[in-house]
Coordinates of C-alpha atoms and ligand atoms in Angstrom, one line a residue:
X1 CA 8.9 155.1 -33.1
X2 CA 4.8 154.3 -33.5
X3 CA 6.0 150.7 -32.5
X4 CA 6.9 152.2 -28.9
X5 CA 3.8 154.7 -28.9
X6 CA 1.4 152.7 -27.0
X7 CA 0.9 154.4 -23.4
X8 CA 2.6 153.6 -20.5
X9 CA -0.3 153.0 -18.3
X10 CA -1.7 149.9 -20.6
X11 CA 1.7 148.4 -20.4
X12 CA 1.4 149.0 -16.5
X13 CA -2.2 147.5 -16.9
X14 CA -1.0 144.6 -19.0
X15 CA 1.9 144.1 -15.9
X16 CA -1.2 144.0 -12.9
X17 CA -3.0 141.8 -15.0
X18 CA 0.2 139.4 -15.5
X19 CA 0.9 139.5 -12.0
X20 CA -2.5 138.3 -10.5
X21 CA -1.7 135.2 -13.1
X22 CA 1.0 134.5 -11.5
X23 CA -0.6 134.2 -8.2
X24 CA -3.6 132.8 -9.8
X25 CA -1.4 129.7 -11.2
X26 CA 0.4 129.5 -8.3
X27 CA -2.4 129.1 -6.0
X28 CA -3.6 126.4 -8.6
X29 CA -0.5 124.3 -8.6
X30 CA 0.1 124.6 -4.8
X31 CA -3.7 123.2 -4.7
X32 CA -2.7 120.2 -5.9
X33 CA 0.9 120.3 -4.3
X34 CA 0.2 122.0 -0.6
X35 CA -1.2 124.7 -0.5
X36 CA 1.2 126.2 2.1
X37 CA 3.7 126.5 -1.2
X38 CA 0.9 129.5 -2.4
X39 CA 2.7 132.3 -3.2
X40 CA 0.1 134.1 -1.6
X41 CA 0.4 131.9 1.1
X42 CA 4.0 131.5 1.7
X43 CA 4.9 135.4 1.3
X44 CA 1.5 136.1 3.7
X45 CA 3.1 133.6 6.0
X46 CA 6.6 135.0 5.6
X47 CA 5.8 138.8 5.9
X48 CA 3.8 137.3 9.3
X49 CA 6.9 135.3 11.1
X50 CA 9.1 138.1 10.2
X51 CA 6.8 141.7 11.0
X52 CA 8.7 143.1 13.9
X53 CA 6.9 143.2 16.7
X54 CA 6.0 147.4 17.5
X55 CA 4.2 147.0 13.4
X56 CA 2.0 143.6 14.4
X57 CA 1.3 145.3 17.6
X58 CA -0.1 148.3 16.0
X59 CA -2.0 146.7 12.9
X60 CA -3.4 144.4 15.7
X61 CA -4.4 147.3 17.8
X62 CA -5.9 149.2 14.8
X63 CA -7.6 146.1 13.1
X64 CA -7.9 143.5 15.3
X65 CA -8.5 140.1 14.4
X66 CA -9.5 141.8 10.9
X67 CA -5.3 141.5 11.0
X68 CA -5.3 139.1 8.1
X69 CA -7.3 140.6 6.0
X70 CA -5.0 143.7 6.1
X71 CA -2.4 141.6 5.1
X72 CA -4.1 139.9 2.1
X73 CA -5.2 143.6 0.8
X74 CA -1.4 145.0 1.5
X75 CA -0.2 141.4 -0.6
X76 CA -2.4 142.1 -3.8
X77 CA -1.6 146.3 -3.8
X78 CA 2.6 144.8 -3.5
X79 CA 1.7 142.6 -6.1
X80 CA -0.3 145.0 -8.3
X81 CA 2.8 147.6 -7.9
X82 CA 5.1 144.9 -9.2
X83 CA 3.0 144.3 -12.0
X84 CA 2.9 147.4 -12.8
X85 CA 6.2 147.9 -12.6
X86 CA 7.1 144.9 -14.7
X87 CA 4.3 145.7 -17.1
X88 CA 6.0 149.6 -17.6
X89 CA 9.9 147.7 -18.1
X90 CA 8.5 145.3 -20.5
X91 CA 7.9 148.1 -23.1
X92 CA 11.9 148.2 -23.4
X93 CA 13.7 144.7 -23.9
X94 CA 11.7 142.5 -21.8
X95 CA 12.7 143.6 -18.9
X96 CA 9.4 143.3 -17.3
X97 CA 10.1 139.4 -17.4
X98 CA 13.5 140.1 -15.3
X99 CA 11.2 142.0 -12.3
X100 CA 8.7 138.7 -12.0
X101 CA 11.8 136.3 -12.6
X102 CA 13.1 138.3 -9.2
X103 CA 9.7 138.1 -7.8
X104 CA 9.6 134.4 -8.4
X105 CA 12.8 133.6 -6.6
X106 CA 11.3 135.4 -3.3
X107 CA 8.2 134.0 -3.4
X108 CA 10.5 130.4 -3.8
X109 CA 12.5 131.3 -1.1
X110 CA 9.5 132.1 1.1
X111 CA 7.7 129.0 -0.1
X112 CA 11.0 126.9 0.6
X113 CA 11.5 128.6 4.3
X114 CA 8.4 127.5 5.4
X115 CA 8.3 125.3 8.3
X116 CA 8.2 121.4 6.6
X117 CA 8.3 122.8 3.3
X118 CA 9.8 120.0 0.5
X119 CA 11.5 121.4 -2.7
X120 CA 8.6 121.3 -4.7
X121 CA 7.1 124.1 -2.4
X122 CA 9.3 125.7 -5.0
X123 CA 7.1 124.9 -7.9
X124 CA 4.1 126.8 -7.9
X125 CA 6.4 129.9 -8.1
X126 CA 7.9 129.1 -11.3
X127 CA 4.5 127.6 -12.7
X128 CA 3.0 130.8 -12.2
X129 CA 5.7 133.3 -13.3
X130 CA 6.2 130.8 -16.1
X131 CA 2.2 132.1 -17.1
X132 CA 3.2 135.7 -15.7
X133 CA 5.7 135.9 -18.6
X134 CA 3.7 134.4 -21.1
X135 CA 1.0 136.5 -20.3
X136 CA 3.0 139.8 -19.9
X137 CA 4.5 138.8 -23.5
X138 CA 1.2 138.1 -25.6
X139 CA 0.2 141.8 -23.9
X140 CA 2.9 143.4 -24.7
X141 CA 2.8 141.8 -28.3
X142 CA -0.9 142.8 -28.5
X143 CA 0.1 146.9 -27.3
X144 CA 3.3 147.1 -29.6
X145 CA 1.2 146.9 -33.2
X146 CA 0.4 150.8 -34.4
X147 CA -2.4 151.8 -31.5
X148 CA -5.1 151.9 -33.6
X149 CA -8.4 151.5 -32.3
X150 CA -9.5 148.6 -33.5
X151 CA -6.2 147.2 -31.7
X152 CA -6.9 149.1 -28.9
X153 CA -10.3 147.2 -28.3
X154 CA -8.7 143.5 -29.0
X155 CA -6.2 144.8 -26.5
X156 CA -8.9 145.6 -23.7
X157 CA -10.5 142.5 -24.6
X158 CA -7.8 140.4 -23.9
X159 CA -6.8 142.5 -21.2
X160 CA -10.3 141.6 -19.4
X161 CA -10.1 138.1 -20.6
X162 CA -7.2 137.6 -18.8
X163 CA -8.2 139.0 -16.0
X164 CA -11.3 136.9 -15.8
X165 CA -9.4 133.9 -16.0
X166 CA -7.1 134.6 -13.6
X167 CA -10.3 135.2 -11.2
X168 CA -11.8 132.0 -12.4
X169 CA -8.3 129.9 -11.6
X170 CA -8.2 131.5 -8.5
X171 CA -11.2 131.0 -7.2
X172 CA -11.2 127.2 -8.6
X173 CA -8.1 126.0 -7.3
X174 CA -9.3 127.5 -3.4
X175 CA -12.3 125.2 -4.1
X176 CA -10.0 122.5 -5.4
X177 CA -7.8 122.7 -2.0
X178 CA -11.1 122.0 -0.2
X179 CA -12.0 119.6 -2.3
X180 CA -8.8 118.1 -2.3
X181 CA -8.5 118.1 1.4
X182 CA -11.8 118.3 2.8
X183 CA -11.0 118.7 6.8
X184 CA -15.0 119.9 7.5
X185 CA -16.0 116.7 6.2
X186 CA -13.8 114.7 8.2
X187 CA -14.4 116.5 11.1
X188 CA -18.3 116.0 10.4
X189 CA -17.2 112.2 11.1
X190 CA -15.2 113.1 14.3
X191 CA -16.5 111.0 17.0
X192 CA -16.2 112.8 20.6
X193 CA -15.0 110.6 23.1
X194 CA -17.5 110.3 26.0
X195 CA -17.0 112.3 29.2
X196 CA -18.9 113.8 31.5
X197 CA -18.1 117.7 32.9
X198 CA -19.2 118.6 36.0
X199 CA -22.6 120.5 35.1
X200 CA -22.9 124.2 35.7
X201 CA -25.1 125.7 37.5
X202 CA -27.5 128.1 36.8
X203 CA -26.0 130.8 39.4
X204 CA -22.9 131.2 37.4
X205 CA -24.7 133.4 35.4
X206 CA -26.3 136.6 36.2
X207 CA -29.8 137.4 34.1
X208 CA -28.7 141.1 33.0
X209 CA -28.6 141.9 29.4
X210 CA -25.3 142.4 27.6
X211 CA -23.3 140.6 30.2
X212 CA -21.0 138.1 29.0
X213 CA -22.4 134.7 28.7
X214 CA -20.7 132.2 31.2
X215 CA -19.5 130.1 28.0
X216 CA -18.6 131.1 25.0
X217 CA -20.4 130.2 22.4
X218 CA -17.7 128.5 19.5
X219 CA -18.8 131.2 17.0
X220 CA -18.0 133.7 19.6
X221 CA -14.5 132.5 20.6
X222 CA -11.6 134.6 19.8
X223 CA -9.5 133.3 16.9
X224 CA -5.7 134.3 17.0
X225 CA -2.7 132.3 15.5
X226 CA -0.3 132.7 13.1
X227 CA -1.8 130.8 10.6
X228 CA -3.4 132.3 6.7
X229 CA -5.5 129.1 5.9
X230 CA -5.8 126.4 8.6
X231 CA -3.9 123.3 8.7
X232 CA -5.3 120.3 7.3
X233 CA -5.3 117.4 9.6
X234 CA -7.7 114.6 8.9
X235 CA -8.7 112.4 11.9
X236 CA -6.8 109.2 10.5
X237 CA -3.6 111.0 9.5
X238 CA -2.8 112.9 12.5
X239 CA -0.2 111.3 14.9
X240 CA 0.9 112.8 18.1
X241 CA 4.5 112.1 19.0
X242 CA 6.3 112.4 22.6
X243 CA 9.6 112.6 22.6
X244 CA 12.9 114.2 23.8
X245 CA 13.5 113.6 27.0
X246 CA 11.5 110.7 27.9
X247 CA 12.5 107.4 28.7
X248 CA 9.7 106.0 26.2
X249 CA 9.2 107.3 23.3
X250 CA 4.9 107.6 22.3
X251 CA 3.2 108.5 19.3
X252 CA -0.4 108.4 19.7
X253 CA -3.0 108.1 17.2
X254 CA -6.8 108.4 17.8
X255 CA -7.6 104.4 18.0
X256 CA -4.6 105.1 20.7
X257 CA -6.4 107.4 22.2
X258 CA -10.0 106.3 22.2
X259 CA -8.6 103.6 24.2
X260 CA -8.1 106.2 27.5
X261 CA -10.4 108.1 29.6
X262 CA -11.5 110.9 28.1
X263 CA -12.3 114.4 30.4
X264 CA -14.5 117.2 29.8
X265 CA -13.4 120.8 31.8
X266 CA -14.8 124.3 31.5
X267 CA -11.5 126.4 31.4
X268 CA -10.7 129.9 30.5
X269 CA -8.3 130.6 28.0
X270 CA -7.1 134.2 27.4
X271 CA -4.1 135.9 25.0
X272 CA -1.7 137.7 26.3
X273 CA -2.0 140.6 23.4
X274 CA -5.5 141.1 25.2
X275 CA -5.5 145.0 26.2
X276 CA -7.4 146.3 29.5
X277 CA -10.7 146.1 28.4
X278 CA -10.5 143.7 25.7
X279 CA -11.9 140.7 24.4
X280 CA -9.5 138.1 23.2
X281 CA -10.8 135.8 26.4
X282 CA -13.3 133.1 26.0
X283 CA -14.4 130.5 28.1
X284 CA -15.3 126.8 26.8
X285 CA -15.7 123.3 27.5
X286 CA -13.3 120.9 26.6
X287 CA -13.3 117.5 25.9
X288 CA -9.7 115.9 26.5
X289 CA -7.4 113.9 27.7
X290 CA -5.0 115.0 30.4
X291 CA -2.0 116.0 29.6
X292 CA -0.1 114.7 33.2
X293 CA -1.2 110.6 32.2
X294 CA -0.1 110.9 28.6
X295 CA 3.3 112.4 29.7
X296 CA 3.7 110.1 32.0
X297 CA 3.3 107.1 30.1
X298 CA 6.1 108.8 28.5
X299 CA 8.2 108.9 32.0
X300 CA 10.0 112.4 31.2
X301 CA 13.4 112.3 32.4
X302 CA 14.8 114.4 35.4
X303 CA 15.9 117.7 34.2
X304 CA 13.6 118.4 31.7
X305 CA 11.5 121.4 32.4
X306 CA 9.3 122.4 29.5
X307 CA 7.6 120.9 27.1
X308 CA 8.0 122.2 23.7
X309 CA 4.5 121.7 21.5
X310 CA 4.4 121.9 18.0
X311 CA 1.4 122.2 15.3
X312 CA 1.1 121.0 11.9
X313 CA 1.8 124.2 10.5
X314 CA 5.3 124.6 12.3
X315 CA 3.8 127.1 14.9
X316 CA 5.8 126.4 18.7
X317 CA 4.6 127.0 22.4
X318 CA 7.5 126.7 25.6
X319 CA 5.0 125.2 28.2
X320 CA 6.9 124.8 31.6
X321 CA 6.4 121.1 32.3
X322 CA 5.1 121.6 36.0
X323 CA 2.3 123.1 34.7
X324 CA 1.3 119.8 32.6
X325 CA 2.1 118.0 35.3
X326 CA 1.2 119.6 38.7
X327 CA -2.3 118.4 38.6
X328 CA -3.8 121.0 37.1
X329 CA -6.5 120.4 34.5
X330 CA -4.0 120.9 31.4
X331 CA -5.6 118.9 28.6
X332 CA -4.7 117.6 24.7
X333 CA -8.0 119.0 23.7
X334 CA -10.3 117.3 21.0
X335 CA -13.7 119.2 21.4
X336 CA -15.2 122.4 22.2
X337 CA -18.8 122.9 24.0
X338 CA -19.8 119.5 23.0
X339 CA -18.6 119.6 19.8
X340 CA -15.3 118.6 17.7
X341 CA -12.6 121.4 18.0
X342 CA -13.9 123.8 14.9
X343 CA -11.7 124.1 12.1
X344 CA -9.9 127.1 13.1
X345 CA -9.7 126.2 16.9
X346 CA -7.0 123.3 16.7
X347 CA -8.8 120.3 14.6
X348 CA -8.4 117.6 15.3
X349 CA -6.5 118.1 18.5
X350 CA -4.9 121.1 20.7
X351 CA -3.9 121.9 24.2
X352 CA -5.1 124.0 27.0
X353 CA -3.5 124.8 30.0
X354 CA -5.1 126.3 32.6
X355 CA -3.6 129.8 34.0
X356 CA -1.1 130.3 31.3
X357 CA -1.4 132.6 28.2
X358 CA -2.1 131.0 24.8
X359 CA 0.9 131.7 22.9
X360 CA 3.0 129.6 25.5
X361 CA 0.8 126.7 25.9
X362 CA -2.2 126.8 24.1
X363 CA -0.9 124.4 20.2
X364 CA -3.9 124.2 17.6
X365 CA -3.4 121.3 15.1
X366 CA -1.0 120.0 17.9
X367 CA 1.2 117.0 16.6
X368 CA 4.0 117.3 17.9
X369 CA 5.8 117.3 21.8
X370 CA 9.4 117.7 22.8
X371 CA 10.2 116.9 26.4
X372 CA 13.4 119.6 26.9
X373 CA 14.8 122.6 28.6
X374 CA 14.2 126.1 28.7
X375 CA 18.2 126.4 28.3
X376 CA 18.2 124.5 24.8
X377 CA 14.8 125.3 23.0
X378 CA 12.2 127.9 22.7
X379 CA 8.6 128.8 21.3
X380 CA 7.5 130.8 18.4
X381 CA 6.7 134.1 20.1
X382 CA 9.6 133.8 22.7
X383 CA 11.7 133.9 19.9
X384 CA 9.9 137.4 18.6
X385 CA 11.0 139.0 22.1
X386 CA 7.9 137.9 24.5
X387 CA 8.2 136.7 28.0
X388 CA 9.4 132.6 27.8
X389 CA 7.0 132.4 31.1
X390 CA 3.6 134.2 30.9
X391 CA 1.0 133.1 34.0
X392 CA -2.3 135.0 33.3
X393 CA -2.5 138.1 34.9
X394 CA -5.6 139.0 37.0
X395 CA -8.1 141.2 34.9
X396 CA -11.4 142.5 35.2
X397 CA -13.5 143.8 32.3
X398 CA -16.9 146.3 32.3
X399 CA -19.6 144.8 29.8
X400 CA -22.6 146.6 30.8
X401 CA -23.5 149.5 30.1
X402 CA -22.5 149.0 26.6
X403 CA -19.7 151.6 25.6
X404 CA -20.7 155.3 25.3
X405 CA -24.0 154.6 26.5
X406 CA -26.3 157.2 27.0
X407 CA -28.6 156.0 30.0
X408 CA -31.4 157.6 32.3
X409 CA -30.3 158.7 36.1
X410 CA -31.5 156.2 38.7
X411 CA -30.7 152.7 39.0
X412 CA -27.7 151.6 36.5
X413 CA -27.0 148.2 36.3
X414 CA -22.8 147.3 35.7
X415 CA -21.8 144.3 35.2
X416 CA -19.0 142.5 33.7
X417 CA -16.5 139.3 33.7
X418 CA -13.3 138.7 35.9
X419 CA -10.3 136.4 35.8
X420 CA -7.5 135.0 37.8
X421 CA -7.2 131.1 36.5
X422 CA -5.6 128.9 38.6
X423 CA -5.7 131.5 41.5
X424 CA -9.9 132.1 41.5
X425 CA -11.3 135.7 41.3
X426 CA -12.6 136.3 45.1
X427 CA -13.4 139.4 45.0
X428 CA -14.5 142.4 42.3
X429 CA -14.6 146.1 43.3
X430 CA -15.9 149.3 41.6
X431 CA -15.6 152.8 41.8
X432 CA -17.4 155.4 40.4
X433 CA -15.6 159.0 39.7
X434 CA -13.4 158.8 42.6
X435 CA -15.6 157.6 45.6
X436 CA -14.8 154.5 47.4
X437 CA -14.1 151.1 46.0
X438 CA -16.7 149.0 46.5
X439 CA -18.0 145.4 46.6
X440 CA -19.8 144.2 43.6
X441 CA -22.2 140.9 44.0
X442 CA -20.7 137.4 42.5
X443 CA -21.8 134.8 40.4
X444 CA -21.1 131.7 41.9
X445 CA -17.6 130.7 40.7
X446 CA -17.4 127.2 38.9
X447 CA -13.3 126.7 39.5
X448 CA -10.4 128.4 39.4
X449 CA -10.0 128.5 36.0
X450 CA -13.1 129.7 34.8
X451 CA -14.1 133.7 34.6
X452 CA -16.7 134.9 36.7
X453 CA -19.5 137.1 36.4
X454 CA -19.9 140.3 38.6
X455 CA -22.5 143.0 38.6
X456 CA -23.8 146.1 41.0
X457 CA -26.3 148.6 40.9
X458 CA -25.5 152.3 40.8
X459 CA -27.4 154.6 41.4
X460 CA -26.9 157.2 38.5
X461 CA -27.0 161.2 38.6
X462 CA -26.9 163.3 35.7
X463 CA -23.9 164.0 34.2
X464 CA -20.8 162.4 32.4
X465 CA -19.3 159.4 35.2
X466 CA -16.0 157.4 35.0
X467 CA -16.7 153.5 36.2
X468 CA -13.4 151.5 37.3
X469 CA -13.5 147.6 38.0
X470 CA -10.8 145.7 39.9
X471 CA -10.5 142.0 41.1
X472 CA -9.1 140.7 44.0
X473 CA -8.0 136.7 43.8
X474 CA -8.7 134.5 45.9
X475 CA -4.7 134.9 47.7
X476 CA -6.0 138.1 48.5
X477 CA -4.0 139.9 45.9
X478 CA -5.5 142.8 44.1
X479 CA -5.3 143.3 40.6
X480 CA -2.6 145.9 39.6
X481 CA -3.7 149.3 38.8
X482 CA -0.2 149.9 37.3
X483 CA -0.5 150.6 32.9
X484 CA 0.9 148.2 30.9
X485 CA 0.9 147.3 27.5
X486 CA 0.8 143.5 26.4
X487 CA 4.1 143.3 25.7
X488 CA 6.2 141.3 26.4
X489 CA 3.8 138.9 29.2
X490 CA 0.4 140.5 28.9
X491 CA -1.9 144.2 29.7
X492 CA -2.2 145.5 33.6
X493 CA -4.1 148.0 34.5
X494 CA -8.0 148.8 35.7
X495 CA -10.4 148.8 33.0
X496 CA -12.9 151.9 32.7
X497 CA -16.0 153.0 30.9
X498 CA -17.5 156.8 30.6
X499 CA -21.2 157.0 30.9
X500 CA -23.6 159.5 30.5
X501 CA -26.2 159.8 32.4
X502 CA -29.4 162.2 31.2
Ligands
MTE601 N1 -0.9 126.4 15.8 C1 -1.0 127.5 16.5 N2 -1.6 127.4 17.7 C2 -1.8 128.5 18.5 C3 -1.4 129.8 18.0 C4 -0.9 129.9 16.7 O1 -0.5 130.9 16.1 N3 -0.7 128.7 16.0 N4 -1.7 130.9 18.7 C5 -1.8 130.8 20.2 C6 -2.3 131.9 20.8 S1 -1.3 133.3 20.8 C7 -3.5 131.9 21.4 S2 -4.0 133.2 22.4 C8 -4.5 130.8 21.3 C9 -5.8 131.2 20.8 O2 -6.6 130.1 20.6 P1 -8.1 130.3 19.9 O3 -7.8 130.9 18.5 O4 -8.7 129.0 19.9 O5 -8.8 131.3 20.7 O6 -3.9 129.8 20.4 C10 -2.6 129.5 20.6 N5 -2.3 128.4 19.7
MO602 MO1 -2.4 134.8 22.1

């Protein structure tokens, strides 16, 4: 039995190796194809859209927006157990091939779910467990001659050659997808249409270190969506359609657009999985068109009472249609602080609405809108259990003093952001330990829909001290000091910071 000797942990390392072929190739076909059909890619996406909601709620409270990257690590350990698995089978009968033959026929099914996936999304899958198999063959070929050493060495040899390669192809074919597609150089040629926003004035801002700046800077912004590698859209192929129930029909392309007066608005936009304290909010200016004249041109029909946006990538937001049409600022978005939207921020084109959470109104890569009823449609998250309205909630955060400071007693500056879009933060109060609320001093508001800054001095005794911050809007409602989690339409609850004080 010498011609079954070799040990089972190279057959498990032949497996791991086969396996990141198969991923390897598959990413390399789908480069060419779309690269949405990468098993990597399609299985990432998959595992995403189908996570239930307690699980994405955790890993996003334990990681963050680092989220994806702890699902690309959890993707290469599954795979790397497969391989290993397939590797330690295919010492008896080949029936290592069998595992990645079952592995392929997921990873299809995933590829071919996707949202406007095409058959061939099935064919990087068999490309690269057609290479798996090879691979895991030739391996297993190369372990079942008598172990000696000299066999042993070609073995690892191959074992590392293979390995490389699979790095190399990898790492080629992502260059190849840019290549192929090359979004950042088209949207180096994105012109800006020309408006003018209302300026802001100095006395938005408050001079104290730490505090957050007025607007966020794009590199700054909070990223969250659904989506492992950004859509593609280049300038000239992206089409926006209106449709449903409209009495005319529209599908607007740039040229279209260009030919329309263009706004610019500062707005806040904020996500509803933002706990007390936290800092998925940012505040930009945006370059757009309003939402209210394109609709209109569309003449929605009586009835309909959402609007139901779609992005390249499949990704869907319920917007109730009062809110694009009310008069409020809503906007089909097509730059960010002067600039075209970045990359993974909606280019070309997105929408914000002012006072509503991003996940029902805020579509990056936006092609796509339905005129229709709440009754006969829904959005992406709504369908995962979240609120089909979410208005934003007021909050109130603490930037300064940075968390566990360690500061000297006497005067404390603390200072910090506020928001109530739509409604206008009037008022922010703070309490230290359990001593009276009390007024803090105001930045000058810009609108409604923009944060404000708010700051006070304290000043500080020795000793450990809780701070507490509350808004008031502008109805004269205060923000609620009632706990809630973000689920399922957003966080309540005051935010506060320890300090020690020398
Ligand atoms: N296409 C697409 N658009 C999307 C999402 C998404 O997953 N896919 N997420 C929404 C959510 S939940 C929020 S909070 C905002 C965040 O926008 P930002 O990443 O530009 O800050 O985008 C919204 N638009
Ligand atoms: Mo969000």
């Amino acid at each position: 039995m010498s011609k079954k000797s070799s040990p089972p942990l190279a057959h498990m390392a032949a497996g791991v190796v086969a396996g990141a072929l198969v991923l390897a190739i598959g990413h390399l076909v789908a480069a060419v194809i779309n690269p949405a059909a990468s098993p990597f890619f399609a299985v990432g996406s998959t595992i995403i859209d189908l996570t239930p909601k307690p699980l994405k709620d955790a890993i996003i409270e334990r990681f963050g927006t680092n989220d994806k990257l702890v699902l690309f690590i959890s993707l290469a350990v599954g795979v790397a157990a497969m391989g290993a698995l397939a590797g330690a089978l295919e010492r008896r009968k080949h029936w290592g091939s069998a595992v990645f033959i079952i592995g392929g026929v997921v990873v299809a099914s995933a590829a071919l779910t996707r949202p406007n996936a095409h058959w061939w999304f099935a064919i990087p899958a068999i490309a690269g467990v057609a290479a798996g198999i090879a691979a895991l063959r030739v391996l297993a070929r190369s372990l079942d001659r008598t172990p000696e050493t000299t066999d042993r060495r070609r073995f690892l040899a191959l074992l590392g050659g293979l390995t490389a390669v699979a790095g190399g192809i990898f790492v080629g074919a992502q260059y190849l997808a840019l290549r192929l597609r090359d979004v950042a150089a088209d949207r180096a040629k994105f012109v800006l249409p020309s408006a003018k926003a209302r300026p802001i004035p100095a006395a938005v801002s408050f001079p104290d270190p730490g505090i957050t700046p007025f607007v966020t800077k794009n590199a700054d912004f909070y990223r969250i969506d659904t989506a492992l590698q950004i859509p593609s859209v280049p300038q000239a192929e992206w089409q926006l359609r209106i449709h449903g129930m409209v009495e005319q029909e529209l599908v607007l392309t740039f040229d279209d657009l260009r030919r329309r007066a263009a706004v610019e608005r500062t707005i806040t936009l904020t996500c509803v999985s933002n706990f007390v304290g936290g800092n998925l909010a940012g505040n930009a200016t945006w370059t757009g068109y309003l939402l209210k004249d394109l609709l209109a041109e569309a003449r929605p029909q009586r009835g309909a009472d959402m609007v139901l946006s779609r992005s390249a990538d499949g990704f869907t937001a319920g917007t109730p249609i009062d809110a694009l049409t009310d008069g409020r600022d809503s906007l089909l978005a097509v730059g960010m602080n002067g600039e075209p939207l970045p990359l993974e921020h909606g280019y070309p084109a997105r929408l914000i609405v002012p006072g509503l959470y991003g996940y029902v109104s805020a579509t990056k890569w936006v092609v796509d809108l339905e005129v229709t009823r709440f009754d006969s449609a829904s959005g992406y998250w709504t369908d995962r259990g979240w609120s089909e309205k979410a208005p934003i909630k007021t909050a109130s955060r603490i930037d300064v003093p940075a968390p566990f400071a360690v500061l000297d007693p006497g005067e404390v500056v603390v200072a910090g952001v506020a928001w109530a879009q739509q409604r206008g933060v009037a008022r922010v109060e703070v309490q230290v330990d359990d001593g009276p609320w009390r007024d803090a001093e105001l930045a000058e508001a810009y609108s409604s829909d923009t944060w404000r800054q708010w700051r006070t001095v304290w000043n500080a005794t020795s000793g450990s001290h809780t701070l507490r911050v509350r808004a008031v809007d502008s109805a004269g409602e205060t923000q609620t000091g009632e706990r809630a989690e973000p689920f399922p339409n957003g966080s309540t609850g005051w935010h506060s910071k320890v300090v020690t004080i020398r």
